[in-house]
Amino acid sequence: MVFKNPTLLWALLFLAIPILVHLFQLRRFKKVAFTNVAFLKPLISQTRKSRTIKKWLTLLTRLCAVACIVLAFSQPFIPGSKTSIKEKETSIYLDNSFSMQREAANGSLLQQSVQQLIETIPSSKSFNLITNDSEFKNVTLKEVKNNLLDLNYSKKSFDINQALLKANSLFSDKKNVKDIILISDFQKLNEEPLDTSKLSSVRIIQVNAPDKINIAIDSAFIFKETGINKELKVLLSSSSPMENAISVALNHKGKLIAKTSVEFENKKAIAQFNYTLGEPLTGQLNIQSNDLEFDNTLYISEQEKQRVNILAINNEKDDFLKKLYKGDEFNLTSVNLNQLNYNLIPDQNLIILNELDDFSSELESALRRFKSNGGKLVLIPSSEMRTAFLGITPLSQQVNSDKKITNINFEHPLFKGVFNKRVSNFQYPTVSKVILPSKPVPSILTYEDNSSFLHEDNGTYIFTSSLNESISNFKSSPLIVPIFYNFAISSLSPGRLFYKTNQSDKITIPVNVKQDEIVTISNQEIEVIPLQKAFNNKVEIQTDGIDLSAGNYTLSYSGVAVGNISFNDDRLENKQSFYELQSLDTYSSVKDLMSQLSSEENITSLWQWFVCGALLFLLLETLILKYLK
């Protein structure tokens, strides 16, 4: 038993007063002389023993009555648990990630959890509430009820460690009982093992829903492009083995342009679309799935095709470059070193240094600025070149030795999509004079002794031999076409079909901006100004700090649309894999936990019983005085 006002128990000392009154009666008796004993006959005789019993019973009832009154005012009670009498703070984490869309008996897991919270949390209870994208400190249910009812699914995902850290951050510095409640499906967002030691003192509500097959569109990319004819491949996955085929639809600006069906194998499938459009594709891919909704649609946008600006600075003939870059995809400017206009350099995407013997400080400074702005370089050394260049791996002295180019690094991005299979025997190009690197480098093409013929160093592609016909026959090799083609294509920052809403990306927009003018991202509902950095012929925007919903957006500059861009939510939440937490203090529903908390915090008040006891003892005293003779 615990007392709410224990200091009042000092009043029990007043019990000494009736004891003193009964033990030390101060009344003085006077002797009266009677002349005749006949006057004593009407009196009822009392024995000394009966008088003593009556005196002690009266004393006892008075003591009990006073004690009950004192105890009633001190408000005694019986606590439901050890912590119910202590000051307590509670933080509730409610998971509102996309995986909480799964359907349970009474709506989605999130809707069911919200409803149970509203029904079971006492209206006067103060608590902290955390969701994946908001937090409320020291509030009551009345203050956050509307927020709970309007709670939407969040693209942000919290793992258990993040949820605990957030919950602890809202507690005060007082030394009171800290109670954390986690409401989630506890999906595995990564393969790291769960540290259960951090959850030993945490209340866990793991909500579950019946297993259903969830189908998701994971990604899409342009696999092949021939003129305006394009082949789009779409990657799909299912949470369980699928027996039936499903339909996938491709829309462009709200209109259906293609539809196909796919069958799954090992829970994976690939859909393929061949389409022809006279403009960049801006649309979405759709499937029908009954479980999660956020991964049924993938928004995609193609970027406007742009020509690659290439500058060839020559000290040798450049006929092979003019043949390689004569298509509409390229804009080749070819000049001799002694006729170079340095103002041309900032506007290029790729610069080819064709067998220069030496580099002036002016040229080297201009090329350094070009590289710092994201430009790409190709260095074809002359047979007489010996100097280091732009801080790249220096080349050592030349070696006169006939060497065959025999090995290809097929994993290098430069050869992506070039070979249908790995070639081991082809017409090997040869060189007769090599300028070897002074240290080992990761190679793209190598000689038969595994030394480098072509490698990349800090954004510069470097040949270790002159391509002059008198030294090498590489210009006659079939390899020269894909290599130089991909030199040019990789110099652009190709726009992806889509970006993730919760990820930081750098996106290059090919526009020439003026001072104080900006690129914006907008749709029919919002317009945002991203962080951006202007270069000579492009703008680099960053998605840091931009909170965008999944969808298609327009890139605009000075009020004119310059392209489209798409954002999609991360597909991480569609993994239907969950932690097993049965070994911990878990509850199956919010109702079960709140019922447990209510019993723990329940206090059985006893003061009413002591008031009744005081009245009872006063009544007993009256009866004793009246009827006990």
XYZ file of C-alpha atoms in Angstrom, residues 122-509:
388
model
C -6.678 7.785 -22.819
C -7.726 11.297 -23.807
C -5.760 12.871 -20.951
C -2.534 10.911 -21.556
C 0.437 12.948 -22.799
C 2.864 11.253 -25.202
C 5.320 11.780 -28.070
C 4.321 10.577 -31.545
C 6.821 9.789 -34.319
C 6.085 8.784 -37.905
C 8.462 8.392 -40.834
C 8.072 12.019 -41.878
C 6.781 13.920 -38.826
C 7.014 14.149 -35.063
C 4.830 15.536 -32.265
C 6.257 16.179 -28.801
C 4.262 16.094 -25.561
C 0.781 16.020 -27.091
C -2.571 14.459 -26.222
C -4.824 12.396 -28.443
C -7.145 15.340 -28.978
C -4.273 17.427 -30.355
C -3.077 14.832 -32.902
C -6.296 12.964 -33.727
C -6.785 14.811 -37.028
C -3.138 14.264 -37.955
C -3.560 10.539 -37.365
C -6.728 10.372 -39.432
C -5.047 12.250 -42.306
C -1.771 10.286 -42.104
C -0.500 9.304 -45.563
C 2.044 6.691 -46.592
C 5.618 7.912 -46.623
C 8.380 7.179 -49.100
C 10.861 7.352 -46.213
C 11.871 4.092 -44.574
C 13.035 3.775 -40.976
C 14.952 0.811 -39.664
C 14.606 -0.100 -35.997
C 17.762 1.758 -34.949
C 16.511 4.991 -36.531
C 13.122 4.610 -34.847
C 14.733 4.100 -31.418
C 17.065 7.063 -31.907
C 14.161 9.299 -32.901
C 12.020 8.144 -29.985
C 14.793 8.757 -27.441
C 15.495 12.219 -28.842
C 12.014 13.419 -27.810
C 12.364 12.453 -24.159
C 13.148 15.121 -21.580
C 16.235 15.083 -19.370
C 14.200 14.190 -16.279
C 15.025 10.963 -14.470
C 11.668 9.300 -14.958
C 10.400 6.143 -16.607
C 10.942 6.162 -20.398
C 8.479 3.996 -22.317
C 8.967 3.372 -26.074
C 6.271 1.759 -28.210
C 7.109 0.630 -31.763
C 4.208 -0.082 -34.140
C 5.430 -1.554 -37.431
C 5.496 -4.623 -39.638
C 9.279 -4.666 -39.022
C 10.295 -5.293 -42.595
C 13.905 -6.231 -43.348
C 15.339 -3.282 -45.245
C 18.801 -4.817 -45.392
C 20.573 -8.062 -44.636
C 22.147 -6.883 -41.389
C 21.177 -9.018 -38.362
C 18.840 -7.455 -35.838
C 20.420 -6.350 -32.546
C 17.697 -7.527 -30.139
C 19.559 -6.194 -27.087
C 18.352 -2.690 -27.963
C 14.732 -3.901 -27.901
C 14.751 -5.653 -24.533
C 13.006 -2.737 -22.783
C 10.838 -1.664 -25.720
C 7.158 -2.417 -26.271
C 6.801 -3.959 -29.733
C 3.628 -4.245 -31.775
C 4.358 -6.244 -34.910
C 1.328 -5.898 -37.175
C 0.846 -8.537 -39.840
C -1.396 -9.150 -42.810
C -2.253 -12.303 -44.764
C 0.407 -13.171 -47.320
C -0.395 -12.042 -50.851
C 1.624 -12.078 -54.046
C 2.949 -8.611 -54.742
C 4.181 -7.739 -58.235
C 6.447 -4.728 -58.732
C 8.008 -2.791 -61.606
C 11.623 -2.516 -60.494
C 13.333 -0.641 -63.324
C 13.357 0.195 -67.033
C 16.014 1.159 -69.561
C 16.493 1.750 -73.294
C 18.191 -1.418 -74.515
C 18.592 -0.585 -78.192
C 18.101 2.502 -80.322
C 18.108 2.737 -84.110
C 17.090 6.171 -85.306
C 13.609 6.779 -83.934
C 13.031 3.049 -83.344
C 13.702 2.107 -79.741
C 13.576 -0.990 -77.592
C 12.578 -0.548 -73.949
C 13.150 -3.306 -71.413
C 11.266 -3.419 -68.099
C 12.370 -5.461 -65.079
C 9.644 -6.923 -62.856
C 9.651 -9.026 -59.699
C 7.121 -10.896 -57.580
C 7.185 -11.731 -53.878
C 6.197 -15.361 -54.550
C 6.331 -17.718 -57.542
C 3.835 -16.714 -60.238
C 1.953 -19.164 -62.438
C -0.110 -16.747 -64.512
C 1.107 -14.108 -66.960
C 0.422 -10.441 -66.231
C -0.072 -7.456 -68.512
C 2.250 -4.455 -68.635
C 1.126 -1.230 -70.322
C 3.261 1.620 -71.701
C 1.702 5.090 -71.855
C 2.988 8.275 -73.465
C 1.449 11.577 -72.339
C -1.602 9.756 -71.022
C -2.167 7.617 -74.127
C -1.592 3.872 -74.366
C 1.062 3.173 -77.011
C 1.978 -0.460 -76.255
C 0.923 -3.406 -74.132
C 2.450 -6.820 -73.542
C 2.164 -9.799 -71.197
C 5.022 -11.488 -69.358
C 5.528 -14.739 -67.490
C 7.656 -15.047 -64.375
C 10.531 -17.414 -63.815
C 12.202 -17.587 -60.396
C 10.066 -14.604 -59.352
C 11.616 -12.433 -62.115
C 10.337 -11.261 -65.513
C 11.396 -8.922 -68.335
C 8.889 -7.058 -70.494
C 10.004 -5.675 -73.847
C 8.481 -2.805 -75.825
C 9.411 -1.708 -79.334
C 8.069 1.725 -80.170
C 8.560 4.600 -82.572
C 7.953 8.193 -81.530
C 8.868 11.466 -83.132
C 9.573 12.980 -79.727
C 11.108 11.872 -76.411
C 8.991 9.440 -74.430
C 7.276 10.944 -71.371
C 4.881 8.575 -69.687
C 4.551 5.631 -67.390
C 4.505 1.857 -67.123
C 1.559 0.214 -65.365
C 0.640 -3.202 -64.012
C -2.273 -4.492 -61.941
C -1.337 -5.821 -58.472
C -3.634 -6.348 -55.487
C -1.224 -5.817 -52.586
C 1.026 -2.748 -52.563
C 0.163 0.175 -54.811
C 3.249 2.378 -54.899
C 5.249 -0.046 -57.075
C 2.550 -0.692 -59.695
C 3.549 2.389 -61.710
C 6.940 3.511 -62.987
C 7.241 7.040 -64.398
C 9.805 7.448 -67.182
C 11.069 10.297 -69.351
C 13.579 10.366 -72.185
C 15.857 13.335 -72.629
C 16.043 15.310 -75.836
C 18.767 13.915 -78.056
C 21.729 16.294 -78.258
C 24.756 16.370 -80.471
C 28.176 15.737 -78.995
C 30.563 18.650 -79.411
C 34.039 17.289 -80.204
C 37.225 19.296 -80.642
C 40.247 17.606 -82.221
C 43.565 19.427 -81.626
C 45.955 17.952 -84.163
C 49.621 17.633 -84.824
C 48.961 14.806 -87.305
C 46.374 13.960 -89.924
C 42.831 13.690 -88.603
C 41.141 11.896 -91.515
C 40.159 8.917 -89.341
C 38.419 11.224 -86.861
C 36.408 12.911 -89.602
C 35.241 9.503 -90.811
C 34.317 8.328 -87.324
C 32.433 11.488 -86.356
C 30.601 12.365 -89.558
C 27.115 11.363 -88.341
C 24.322 13.637 -87.154
C 25.084 12.693 -83.562
C 28.370 14.606 -83.597
C 29.564 18.125 -84.128
C 33.305 17.808 -84.886
C 35.641 20.771 -84.935
C 39.172 19.879 -86.065
C 42.068 22.364 -85.874
C 45.840 22.299 -85.879
C 47.541 23.230 -82.641
C 49.039 26.437 -84.058
C 45.570 27.591 -85.216
C 43.683 26.792 -81.985
C 41.138 29.338 -80.766
C 41.012 28.826 -76.983
C 37.458 30.185 -76.844
C 36.294 26.946 -78.485
C 37.378 24.774 -75.549
C 34.625 25.572 -72.973
C 31.819 24.632 -75.393
C 33.054 21.072 -76.026
C 32.023 17.757 -74.533
C 35.101 15.846 -75.733
C 38.584 17.033 -76.721
C 40.973 14.737 -78.590
C 44.661 15.605 -78.334
C 45.913 14.037 -81.548
C 49.656 13.292 -81.264
C 50.847 16.536 -79.735
C 54.544 16.637 -78.896
C 54.260 19.112 -76.065
C 51.734 21.270 -74.180
C 52.051 24.961 -73.524
C 51.140 26.253 -70.083
C 48.252 28.185 -71.659
C 46.809 25.051 -73.250
C 47.291 23.025 -70.100
C 45.472 25.656 -67.997
C 42.580 25.748 -70.461
C 42.319 21.949 -70.431
C 42.386 21.858 -66.632
C 39.414 24.247 -66.529
C 37.673 22.119 -69.155
C 38.099 18.954 -67.072
C 36.968 20.662 -63.874
C 33.714 21.478 -65.661
C 33.128 17.796 -66.416
C 34.718 17.571 -69.866
C 36.412 14.422 -71.182
C 39.827 14.134 -72.833
C 41.425 11.582 -75.166
C 45.225 11.643 -75.308
C 46.887 10.096 -78.367
C 50.610 10.626 -77.761
C 53.044 11.385 -80.504
C 56.039 9.137 -80.957
C 58.193 11.867 -79.414
C 56.040 12.784 -76.396
C 57.688 12.272 -73.009
C 56.216 14.893 -70.623
C 53.658 14.320 -67.906
C 50.295 15.906 -68.582
C 47.602 17.395 -66.294
C 48.699 15.337 -63.311
C 47.780 12.025 -64.963
C 49.932 8.923 -64.680
C 53.206 9.994 -66.322
C 54.558 7.989 -69.236
C 58.072 6.614 -69.124
C 60.478 6.457 -72.049
C 59.566 4.762 -75.284
C 60.278 1.128 -76.015
C 60.855 -0.074 -79.570
C 59.112 -3.405 -79.510
C 56.468 -5.044 -81.671
C 53.487 -5.825 -79.518
C 50.044 -7.260 -80.187
C 46.897 -5.879 -78.588
C 45.271 -9.093 -77.392
C 43.119 -8.462 -74.315
C 39.877 -6.549 -73.853
C 38.385 -5.522 -70.514
C 34.792 -6.436 -71.367
C 33.547 -5.144 -67.996
C 34.597 -1.575 -68.701
C 31.649 0.815 -69.330
C 33.249 1.761 -72.661
C 32.262 -1.666 -74.048
C 28.723 -1.789 -72.673
C 26.477 -3.273 -75.378
C 29.320 -3.607 -77.895
C 29.825 -7.386 -77.865
C 27.169 -10.092 -77.948
C 29.743 -12.519 -76.573
C 33.312 -12.331 -75.405
C 35.737 -12.594 -78.298
C 38.983 -14.431 -77.677
C 40.404 -14.608 -81.207
C 40.295 -11.629 -83.532
C 42.613 -9.774 -85.842
C 45.085 -8.433 -83.312
C 46.293 -4.845 -83.901
C 50.020 -4.308 -83.433
C 52.288 -1.414 -82.462
C 56.019 -0.988 -82.921
C 56.772 1.751 -80.383
C 55.267 1.960 -76.873
C 55.336 4.721 -74.264
C 54.766 2.665 -71.141
C 53.084 4.050 -67.992
C 55.456 4.516 -65.096
C 53.191 2.480 -62.784
C 50.489 -0.202 -63.139
C 47.105 1.100 -64.257
C 43.665 -0.505 -64.739
C 43.531 -1.107 -68.476
C 40.797 -1.082 -71.118
C 42.953 -2.726 -73.823
C 46.206 -4.504 -73.068
C 49.128 -6.051 -74.914
C 49.958 -9.725 -74.782
C 52.231 -9.070 -71.773
C 49.286 -7.408 -69.945
C 50.774 -3.918 -70.136
C 48.368 -1.131 -71.064
C 47.546 0.030 -74.568
C 44.501 2.083 -73.495
C 43.534 3.095 -69.979
C 41.575 5.784 -68.177
C 43.082 8.119 -65.632
C 40.955 10.714 -63.841
C 38.571 11.321 -66.749
C 41.244 11.150 -69.476
C 41.507 8.223 -71.914
C 45.185 7.568 -72.638
C 46.763 5.538 -75.428
C 50.296 4.348 -74.791
C 51.229 4.378 -78.457
C 50.937 6.702 -81.378
C 48.181 5.737 -83.837
C 50.303 6.857 -86.766
C 50.193 4.190 -89.529
C 53.979 3.932 -89.435
C 53.803 2.796 -85.787
C 50.431 1.081 -85.364
C 47.706 -0.463 -87.487
C 45.036 0.176 -84.841
C 43.184 2.557 -87.179
C 42.429 -0.450 -89.390
C 41.124 -2.536 -86.497
C 37.361 -3.049 -86.003
C 37.863 -1.969 -82.379
C 38.483 1.665 -83.290
C 34.854 2.328 -84.216
C 33.127 1.328 -80.930
C 35.947 2.768 -78.837
C 35.931 6.252 -80.346
C 32.138 6.209 -80.648
C 31.810 5.504 -76.933
C 34.477 8.114 -76.147
C 32.027 10.638 -77.554
C 28.816 9.180 -76.145
C 30.245 8.806 -72.632
C 31.360 12.453 -72.665
C 27.734 13.467 -72.365
C 25.997 13.102 -69.028
C 23.125 10.991 -70.299
C 19.816 11.635 -68.571
C 18.364 8.528 -66.989
C 14.789 7.432 -67.589
C 13.984 8.197 -63.945
C 15.494 9.221 -60.610
C 14.574 8.268 -57.060
C 12.598 10.699 -54.931
C 14.649 10.150 -51.772
C 18.092 10.067 -53.356
C 20.663 12.758 -54.022
C 21.552 13.018 -57.719
C 23.391 15.411 -60.011
C 21.560 15.994 -63.294
C 23.104 17.813 -66.254
C 20.843 20.021 -68.392
